[in-house]
PDB file of C-alpha atoms in Angstrom:
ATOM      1  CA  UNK A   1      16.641  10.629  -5.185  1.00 85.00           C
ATOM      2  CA  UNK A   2      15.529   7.275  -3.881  1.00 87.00           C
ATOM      3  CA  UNK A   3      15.037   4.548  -6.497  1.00 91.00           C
ATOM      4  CA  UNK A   4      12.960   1.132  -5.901  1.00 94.00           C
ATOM      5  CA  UNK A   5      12.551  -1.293  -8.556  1.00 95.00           C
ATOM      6  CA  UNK A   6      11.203  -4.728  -8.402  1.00 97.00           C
ATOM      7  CA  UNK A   7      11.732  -7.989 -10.213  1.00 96.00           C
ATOM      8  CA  UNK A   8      10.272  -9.540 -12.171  1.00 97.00           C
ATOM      9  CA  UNK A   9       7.258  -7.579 -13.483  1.00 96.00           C
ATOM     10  CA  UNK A  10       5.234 -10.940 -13.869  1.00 96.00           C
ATOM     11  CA  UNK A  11       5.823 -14.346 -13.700  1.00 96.00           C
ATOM     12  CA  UNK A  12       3.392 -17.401 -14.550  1.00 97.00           C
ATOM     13  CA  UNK A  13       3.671 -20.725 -12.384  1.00 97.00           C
ATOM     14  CA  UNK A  14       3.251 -23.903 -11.475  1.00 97.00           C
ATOM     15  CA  UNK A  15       1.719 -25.504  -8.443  1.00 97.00           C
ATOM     16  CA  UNK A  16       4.608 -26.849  -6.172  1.00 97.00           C
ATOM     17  CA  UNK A  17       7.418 -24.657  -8.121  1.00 97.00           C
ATOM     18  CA  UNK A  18       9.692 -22.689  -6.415  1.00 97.00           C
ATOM     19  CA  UNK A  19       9.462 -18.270  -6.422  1.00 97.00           C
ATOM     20  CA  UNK A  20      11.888 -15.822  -5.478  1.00 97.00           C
ATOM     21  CA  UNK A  21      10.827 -12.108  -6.340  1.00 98.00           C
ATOM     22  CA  UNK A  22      13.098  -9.527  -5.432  1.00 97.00           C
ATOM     23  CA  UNK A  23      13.279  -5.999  -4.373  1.00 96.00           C
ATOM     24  CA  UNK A  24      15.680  -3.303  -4.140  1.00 96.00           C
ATOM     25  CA  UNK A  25      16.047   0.018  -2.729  1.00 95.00           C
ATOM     26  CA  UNK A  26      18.972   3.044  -4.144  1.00 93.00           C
ATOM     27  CA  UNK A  27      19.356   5.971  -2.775  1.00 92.00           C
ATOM     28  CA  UNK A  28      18.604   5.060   0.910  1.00 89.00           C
ATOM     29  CA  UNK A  29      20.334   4.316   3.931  1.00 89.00           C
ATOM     30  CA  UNK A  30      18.997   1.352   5.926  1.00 90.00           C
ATOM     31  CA  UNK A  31      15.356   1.671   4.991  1.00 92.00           C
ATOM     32  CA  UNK A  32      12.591   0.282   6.754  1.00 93.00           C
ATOM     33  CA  UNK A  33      11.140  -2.313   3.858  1.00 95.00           C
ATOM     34  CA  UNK A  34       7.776  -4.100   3.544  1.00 95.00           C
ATOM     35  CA  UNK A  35       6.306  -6.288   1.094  1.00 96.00           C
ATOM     36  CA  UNK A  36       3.114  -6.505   0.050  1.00 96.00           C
ATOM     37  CA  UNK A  37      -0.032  -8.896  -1.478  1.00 96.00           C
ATOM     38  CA  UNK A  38      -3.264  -8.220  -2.806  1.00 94.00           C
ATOM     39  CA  UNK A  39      -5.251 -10.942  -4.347  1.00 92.00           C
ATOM     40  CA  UNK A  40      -7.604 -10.242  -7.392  1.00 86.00           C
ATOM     41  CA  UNK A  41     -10.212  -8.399  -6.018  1.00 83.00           C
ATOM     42  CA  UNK A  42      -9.073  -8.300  -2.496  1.00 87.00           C
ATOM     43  CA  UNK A  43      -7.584  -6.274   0.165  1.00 88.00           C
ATOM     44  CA  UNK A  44      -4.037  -5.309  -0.281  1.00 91.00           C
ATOM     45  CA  UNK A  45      -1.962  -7.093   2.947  1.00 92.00           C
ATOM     46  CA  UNK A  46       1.191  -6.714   4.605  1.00 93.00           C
ATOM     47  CA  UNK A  47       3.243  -9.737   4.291  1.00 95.00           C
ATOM     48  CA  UNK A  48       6.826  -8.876   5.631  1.00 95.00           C
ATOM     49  CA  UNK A  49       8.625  -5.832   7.092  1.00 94.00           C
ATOM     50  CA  UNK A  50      12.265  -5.687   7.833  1.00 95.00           C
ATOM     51  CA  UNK A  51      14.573  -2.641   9.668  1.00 93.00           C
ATOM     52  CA  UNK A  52      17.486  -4.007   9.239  1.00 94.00           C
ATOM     53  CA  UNK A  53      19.954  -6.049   7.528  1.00 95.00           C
ATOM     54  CA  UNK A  54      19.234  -9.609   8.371  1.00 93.00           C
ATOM     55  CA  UNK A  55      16.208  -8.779  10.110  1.00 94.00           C
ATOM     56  CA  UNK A  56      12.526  -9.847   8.731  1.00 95.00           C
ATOM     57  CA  UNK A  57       9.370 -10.028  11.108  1.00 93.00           C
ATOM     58  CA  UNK A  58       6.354 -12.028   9.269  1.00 90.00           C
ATOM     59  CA  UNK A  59       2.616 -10.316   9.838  1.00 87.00           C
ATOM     60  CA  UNK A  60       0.708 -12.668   7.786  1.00 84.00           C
ATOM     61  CA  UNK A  61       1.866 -16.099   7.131  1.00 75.00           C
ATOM     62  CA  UNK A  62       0.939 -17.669   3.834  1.00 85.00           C
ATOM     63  CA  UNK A  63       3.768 -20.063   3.185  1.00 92.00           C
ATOM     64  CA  UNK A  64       6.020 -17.615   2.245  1.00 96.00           C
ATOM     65  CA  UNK A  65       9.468 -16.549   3.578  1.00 96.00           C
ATOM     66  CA  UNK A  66      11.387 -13.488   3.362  1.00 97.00           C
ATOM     67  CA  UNK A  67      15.177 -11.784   3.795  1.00 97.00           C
ATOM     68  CA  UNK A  68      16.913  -9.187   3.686  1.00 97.00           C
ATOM     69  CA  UNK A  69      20.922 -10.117   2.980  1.00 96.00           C
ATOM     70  CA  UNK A  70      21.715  -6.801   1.645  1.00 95.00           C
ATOM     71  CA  UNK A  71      20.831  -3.285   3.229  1.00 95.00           C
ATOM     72  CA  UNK A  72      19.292  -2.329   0.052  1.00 94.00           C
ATOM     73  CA  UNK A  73      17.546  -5.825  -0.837  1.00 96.00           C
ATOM     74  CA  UNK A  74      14.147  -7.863   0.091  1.00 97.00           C
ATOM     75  CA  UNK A  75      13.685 -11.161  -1.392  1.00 97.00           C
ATOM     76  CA  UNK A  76      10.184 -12.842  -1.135  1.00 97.00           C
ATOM     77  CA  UNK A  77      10.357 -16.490  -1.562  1.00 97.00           C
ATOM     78  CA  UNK A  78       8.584 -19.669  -1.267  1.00 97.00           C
ATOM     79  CA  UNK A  79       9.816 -23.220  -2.322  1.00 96.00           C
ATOM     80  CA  UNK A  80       6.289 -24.537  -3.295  1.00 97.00           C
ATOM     81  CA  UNK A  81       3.683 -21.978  -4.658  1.00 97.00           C
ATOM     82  CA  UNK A  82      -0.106 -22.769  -4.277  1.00 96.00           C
ATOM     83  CA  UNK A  83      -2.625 -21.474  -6.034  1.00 96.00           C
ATOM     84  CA  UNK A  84      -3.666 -18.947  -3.284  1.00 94.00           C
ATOM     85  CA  UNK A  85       0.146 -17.163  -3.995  1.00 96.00           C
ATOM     86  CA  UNK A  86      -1.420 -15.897  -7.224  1.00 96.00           C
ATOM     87  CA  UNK A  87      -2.063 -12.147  -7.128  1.00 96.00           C
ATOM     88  CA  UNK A  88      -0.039  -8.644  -7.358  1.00 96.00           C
ATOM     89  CA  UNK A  89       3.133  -8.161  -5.299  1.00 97.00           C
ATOM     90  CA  UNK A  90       4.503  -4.647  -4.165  1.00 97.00           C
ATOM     91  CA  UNK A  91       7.789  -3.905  -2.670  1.00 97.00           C
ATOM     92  CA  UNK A  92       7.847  -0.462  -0.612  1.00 96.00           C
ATOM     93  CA  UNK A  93      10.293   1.576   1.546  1.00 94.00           C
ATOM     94  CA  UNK A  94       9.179   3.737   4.396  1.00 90.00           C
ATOM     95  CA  UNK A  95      10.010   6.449   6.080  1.00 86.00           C
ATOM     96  CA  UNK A  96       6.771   8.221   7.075  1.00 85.00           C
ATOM     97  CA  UNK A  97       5.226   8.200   3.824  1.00 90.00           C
ATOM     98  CA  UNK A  98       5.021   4.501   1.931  1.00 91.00           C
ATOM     99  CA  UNK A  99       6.686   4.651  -1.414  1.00 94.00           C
ATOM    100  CA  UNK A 100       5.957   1.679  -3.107  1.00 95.00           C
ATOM    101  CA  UNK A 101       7.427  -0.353  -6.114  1.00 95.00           C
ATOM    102  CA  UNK A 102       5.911  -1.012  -9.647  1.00 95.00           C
ATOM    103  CA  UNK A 103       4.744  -4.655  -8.452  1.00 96.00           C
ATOM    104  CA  UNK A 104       4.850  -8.476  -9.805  1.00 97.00           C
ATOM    105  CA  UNK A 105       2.082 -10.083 -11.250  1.00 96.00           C
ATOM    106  CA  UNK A 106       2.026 -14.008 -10.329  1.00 97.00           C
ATOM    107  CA  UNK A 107      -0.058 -16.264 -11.821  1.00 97.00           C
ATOM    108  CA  UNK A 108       0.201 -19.890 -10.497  1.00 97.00           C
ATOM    109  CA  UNK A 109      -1.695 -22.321 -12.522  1.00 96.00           C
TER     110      UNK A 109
ATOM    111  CA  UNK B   1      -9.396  -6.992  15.129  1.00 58.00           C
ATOM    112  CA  UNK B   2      -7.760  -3.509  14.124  1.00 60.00           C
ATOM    113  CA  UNK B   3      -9.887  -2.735  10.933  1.00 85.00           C
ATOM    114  CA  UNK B   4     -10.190   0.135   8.469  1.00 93.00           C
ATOM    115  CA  UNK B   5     -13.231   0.755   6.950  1.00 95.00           C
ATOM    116  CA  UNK B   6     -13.204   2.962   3.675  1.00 96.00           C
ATOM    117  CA  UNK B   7     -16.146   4.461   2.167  1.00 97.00           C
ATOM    118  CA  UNK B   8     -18.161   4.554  -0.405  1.00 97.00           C
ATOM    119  CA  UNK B   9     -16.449   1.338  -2.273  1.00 96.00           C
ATOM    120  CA  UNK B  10     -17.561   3.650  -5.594  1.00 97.00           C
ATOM    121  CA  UNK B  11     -18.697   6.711  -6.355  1.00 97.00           C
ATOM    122  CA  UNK B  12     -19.331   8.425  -9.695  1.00 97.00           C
ATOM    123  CA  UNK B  13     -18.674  12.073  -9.965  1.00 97.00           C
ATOM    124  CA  UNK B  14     -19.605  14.393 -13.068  1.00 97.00           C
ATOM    125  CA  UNK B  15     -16.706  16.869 -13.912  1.00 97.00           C
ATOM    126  CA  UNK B  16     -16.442  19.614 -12.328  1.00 97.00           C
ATOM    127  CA  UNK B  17     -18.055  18.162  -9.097  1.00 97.00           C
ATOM    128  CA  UNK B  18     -16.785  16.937  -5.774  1.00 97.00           C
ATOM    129  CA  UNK B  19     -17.389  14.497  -3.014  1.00 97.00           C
ATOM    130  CA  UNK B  20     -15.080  12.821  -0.016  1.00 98.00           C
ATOM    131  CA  UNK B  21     -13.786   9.488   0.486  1.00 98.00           C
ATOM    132  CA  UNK B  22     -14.057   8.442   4.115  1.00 98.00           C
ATOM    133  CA  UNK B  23     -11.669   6.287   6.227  1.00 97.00           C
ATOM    134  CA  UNK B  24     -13.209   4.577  10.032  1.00 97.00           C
ATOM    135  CA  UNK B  25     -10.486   3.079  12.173  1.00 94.00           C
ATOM    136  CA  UNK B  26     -11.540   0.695  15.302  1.00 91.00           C
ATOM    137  CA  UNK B  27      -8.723   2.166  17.134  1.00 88.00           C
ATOM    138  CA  UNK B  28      -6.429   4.908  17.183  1.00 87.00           C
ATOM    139  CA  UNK B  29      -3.943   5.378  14.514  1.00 89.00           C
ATOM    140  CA  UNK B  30      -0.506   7.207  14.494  1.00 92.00           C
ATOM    141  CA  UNK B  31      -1.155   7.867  10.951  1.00 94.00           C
ATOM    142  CA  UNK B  32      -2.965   7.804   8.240  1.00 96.00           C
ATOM    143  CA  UNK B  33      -1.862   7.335   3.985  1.00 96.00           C
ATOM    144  CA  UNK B  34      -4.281   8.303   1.326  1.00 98.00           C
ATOM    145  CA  UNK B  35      -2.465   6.034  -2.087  1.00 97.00           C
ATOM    146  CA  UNK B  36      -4.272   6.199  -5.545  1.00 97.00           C
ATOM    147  CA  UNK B  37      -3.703   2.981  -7.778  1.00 94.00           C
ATOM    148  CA  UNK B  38      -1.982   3.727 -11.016  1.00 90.00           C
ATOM    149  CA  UNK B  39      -2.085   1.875 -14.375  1.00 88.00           C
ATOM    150  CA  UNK B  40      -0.261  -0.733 -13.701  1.00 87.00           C
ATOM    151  CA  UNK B  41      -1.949  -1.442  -9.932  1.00 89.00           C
ATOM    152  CA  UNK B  42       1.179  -0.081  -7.911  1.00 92.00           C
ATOM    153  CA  UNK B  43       0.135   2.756  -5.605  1.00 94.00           C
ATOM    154  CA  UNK B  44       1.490   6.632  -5.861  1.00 94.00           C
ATOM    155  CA  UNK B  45       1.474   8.305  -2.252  1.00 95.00           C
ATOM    156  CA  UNK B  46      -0.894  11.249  -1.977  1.00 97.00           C
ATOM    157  CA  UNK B  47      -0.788  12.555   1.438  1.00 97.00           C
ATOM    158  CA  UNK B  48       0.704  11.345   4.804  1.00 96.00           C
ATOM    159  CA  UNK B  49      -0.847  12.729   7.870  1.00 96.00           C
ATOM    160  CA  UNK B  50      -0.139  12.236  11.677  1.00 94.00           C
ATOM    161  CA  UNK B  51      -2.817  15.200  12.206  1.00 95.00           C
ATOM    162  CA  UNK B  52      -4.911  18.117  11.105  1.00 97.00           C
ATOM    163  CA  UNK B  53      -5.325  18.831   7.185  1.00 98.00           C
ATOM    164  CA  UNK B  54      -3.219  18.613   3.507  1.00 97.00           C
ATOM    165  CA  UNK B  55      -4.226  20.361   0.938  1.00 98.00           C
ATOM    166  CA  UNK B  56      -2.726  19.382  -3.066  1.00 96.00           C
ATOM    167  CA  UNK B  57      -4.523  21.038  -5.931  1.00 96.00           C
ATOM    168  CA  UNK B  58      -7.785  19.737  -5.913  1.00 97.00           C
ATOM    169  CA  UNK B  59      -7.028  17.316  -3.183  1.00 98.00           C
ATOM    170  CA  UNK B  60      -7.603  17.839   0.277  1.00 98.00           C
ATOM    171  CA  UNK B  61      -6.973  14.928   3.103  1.00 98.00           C
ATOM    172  CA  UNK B  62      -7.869  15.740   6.730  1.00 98.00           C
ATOM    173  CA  UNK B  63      -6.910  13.471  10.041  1.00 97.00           C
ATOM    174  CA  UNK B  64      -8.675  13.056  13.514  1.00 96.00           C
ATOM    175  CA  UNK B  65      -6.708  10.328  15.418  1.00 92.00           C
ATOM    176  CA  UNK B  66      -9.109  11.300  18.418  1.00 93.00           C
ATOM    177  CA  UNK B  67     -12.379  10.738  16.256  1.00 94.00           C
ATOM    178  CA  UNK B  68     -10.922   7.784  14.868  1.00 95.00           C
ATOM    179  CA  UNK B  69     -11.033   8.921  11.275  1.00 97.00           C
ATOM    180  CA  UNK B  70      -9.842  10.463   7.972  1.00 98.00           C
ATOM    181  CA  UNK B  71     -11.270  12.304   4.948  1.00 98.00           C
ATOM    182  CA  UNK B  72     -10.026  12.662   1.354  1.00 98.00           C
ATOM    183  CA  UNK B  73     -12.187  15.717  -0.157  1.00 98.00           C
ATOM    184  CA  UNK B  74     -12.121  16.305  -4.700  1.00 97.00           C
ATOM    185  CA  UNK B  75     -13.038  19.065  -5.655  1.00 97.00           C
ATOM    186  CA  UNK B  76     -13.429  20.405  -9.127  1.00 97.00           C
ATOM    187  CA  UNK B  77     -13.443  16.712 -10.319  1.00 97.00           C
ATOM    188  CA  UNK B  78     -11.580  15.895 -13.759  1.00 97.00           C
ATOM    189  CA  UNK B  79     -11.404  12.892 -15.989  1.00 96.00           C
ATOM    190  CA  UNK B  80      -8.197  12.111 -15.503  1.00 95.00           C
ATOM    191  CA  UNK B  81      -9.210  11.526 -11.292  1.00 96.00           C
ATOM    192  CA  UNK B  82     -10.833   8.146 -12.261  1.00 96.00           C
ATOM    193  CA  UNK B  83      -9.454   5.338 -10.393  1.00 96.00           C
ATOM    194  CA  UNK B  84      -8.664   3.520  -7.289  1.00 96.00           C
ATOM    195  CA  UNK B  85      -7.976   5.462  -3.955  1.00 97.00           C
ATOM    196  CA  UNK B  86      -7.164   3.787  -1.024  1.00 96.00           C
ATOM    197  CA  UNK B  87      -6.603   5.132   2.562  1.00 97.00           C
ATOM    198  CA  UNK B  88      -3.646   3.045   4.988  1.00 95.00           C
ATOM    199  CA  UNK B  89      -3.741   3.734   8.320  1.00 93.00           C
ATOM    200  CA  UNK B  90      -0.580   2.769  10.989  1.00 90.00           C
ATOM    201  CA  UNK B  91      -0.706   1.498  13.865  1.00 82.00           C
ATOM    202  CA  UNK B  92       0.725   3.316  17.287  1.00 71.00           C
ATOM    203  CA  UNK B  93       2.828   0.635  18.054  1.00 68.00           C
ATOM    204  CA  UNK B  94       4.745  -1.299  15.586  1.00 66.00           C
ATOM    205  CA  UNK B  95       5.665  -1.339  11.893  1.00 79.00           C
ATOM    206  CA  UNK B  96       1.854  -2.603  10.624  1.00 83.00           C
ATOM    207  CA  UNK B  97      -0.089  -0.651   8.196  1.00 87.00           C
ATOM    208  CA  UNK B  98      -3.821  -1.364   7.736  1.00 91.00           C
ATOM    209  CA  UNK B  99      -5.400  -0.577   4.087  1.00 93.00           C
ATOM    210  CA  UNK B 100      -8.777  -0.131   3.387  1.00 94.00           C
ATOM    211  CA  UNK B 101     -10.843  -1.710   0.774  1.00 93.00           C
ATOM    212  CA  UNK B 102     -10.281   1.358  -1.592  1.00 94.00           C
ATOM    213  CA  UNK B 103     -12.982   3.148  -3.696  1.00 97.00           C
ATOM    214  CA  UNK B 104     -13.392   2.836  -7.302  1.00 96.00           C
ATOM    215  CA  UNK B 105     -13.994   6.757  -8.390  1.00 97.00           C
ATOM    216  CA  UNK B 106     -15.398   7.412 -11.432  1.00 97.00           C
ATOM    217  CA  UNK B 107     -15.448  11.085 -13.115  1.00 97.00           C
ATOM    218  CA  UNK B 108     -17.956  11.502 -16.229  1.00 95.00           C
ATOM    219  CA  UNK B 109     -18.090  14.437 -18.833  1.00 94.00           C
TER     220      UNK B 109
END
């Protein structure tokens, strides 16, 4: 059975810090992976998708970055968080249906 | 813009009653993903469809690419169906997935 976890379940920032949530996937070969934003209260977004190793198309930019260096891994990063990064983050794997991960809370203050 | 509309934004059931959540896309979708939000605000796949209807217990999800649309029908509603539902719909071309705005179900004795 597939496995996705997420790390870490919640962090609380500063303005300008650095972030670096990660996101892996067991169980399945070369997934397709996506990550995921929803600010309190709003729409949930796609961020990121990737289909391969190495591979990482952007669909909404919001001073974040993202990679894939492992098959089974999708880091989410930023060097300098801004308030507007605050919200929930989910991690998900696809194939048809859109099984998502348990989420990280940020809080940048 | 390609845009989802979800409908009603809440509804309030009494047990044992039933209603449908309703999902508008501007264009046509591939797909459609109903998602409820569990405790912790991650989302737990209920049905994928790329056409016709799904039926799961009380749940029943139907799918008109042509019409533009998609319907998640209750029935029998319990308690333990409060909460967050969400339809995602993807797009023909591409990796995107659009989510609606969700609908905040409530279920009373």
């Amino acid at each position: 059975a597939q496995t996705i976890h997420q790390w870490p379940v919640a962090e609380i920032k500063a303005v300008g810090s650095p972030l670096s949530l990660g996101c892996t996937i067991k169980g399945k070969s070369s997934p397709n992976l996506y990550w995921y934003w929803q600010a309190t209260g709003g729409t949930l977004q796609q961020l990121f998708y990737s289909i391969t190793v190495g591979q990482v198309e952007s669909v909404v930019q919001l001073n974040l970055s993202a990679s894939r260096p492992k098959d089974d891994q999708f880091i989410l990063s930023t060097e300098k968080l801004l308030l507007s990064h605050s919200g929930f983050y989910l991690c998900a794997w696809k194939d048809n249906t859109l099984y998502f991960g348990a989420g990280t809370r940020l809080s940048v203050l | 813009g390609d845009q989802v509309e979800q409908s009603p934004s809440a509804l309030s059931l009494h047990e044992g009653t039933g209603s449908a959540l309703r999902c508008n896309f501007t264009t046509t979708m591939r797909a459609v993903q109903w998602f409820r939000k569990n405790s912790r605000g991650s989302l737990i796949n209920l049905f994928y469809l790329a056409s016709g209807t799904k039926e799961n217990g009380r749940l029943k999800s139907a799918f008109d690419s042509k019409e533009r649309y998609s319907t998640l029908h209750i029935r029998d509603a319990q308690l333990e169906d409060s909460g967050t539902y969400f339809c995602a719909a993807e797009f023909n071309m591409g990796y995107k997935l659009t989510f609606g705005t969700g609908t905040s179900l409530l279920v009373d004795p």
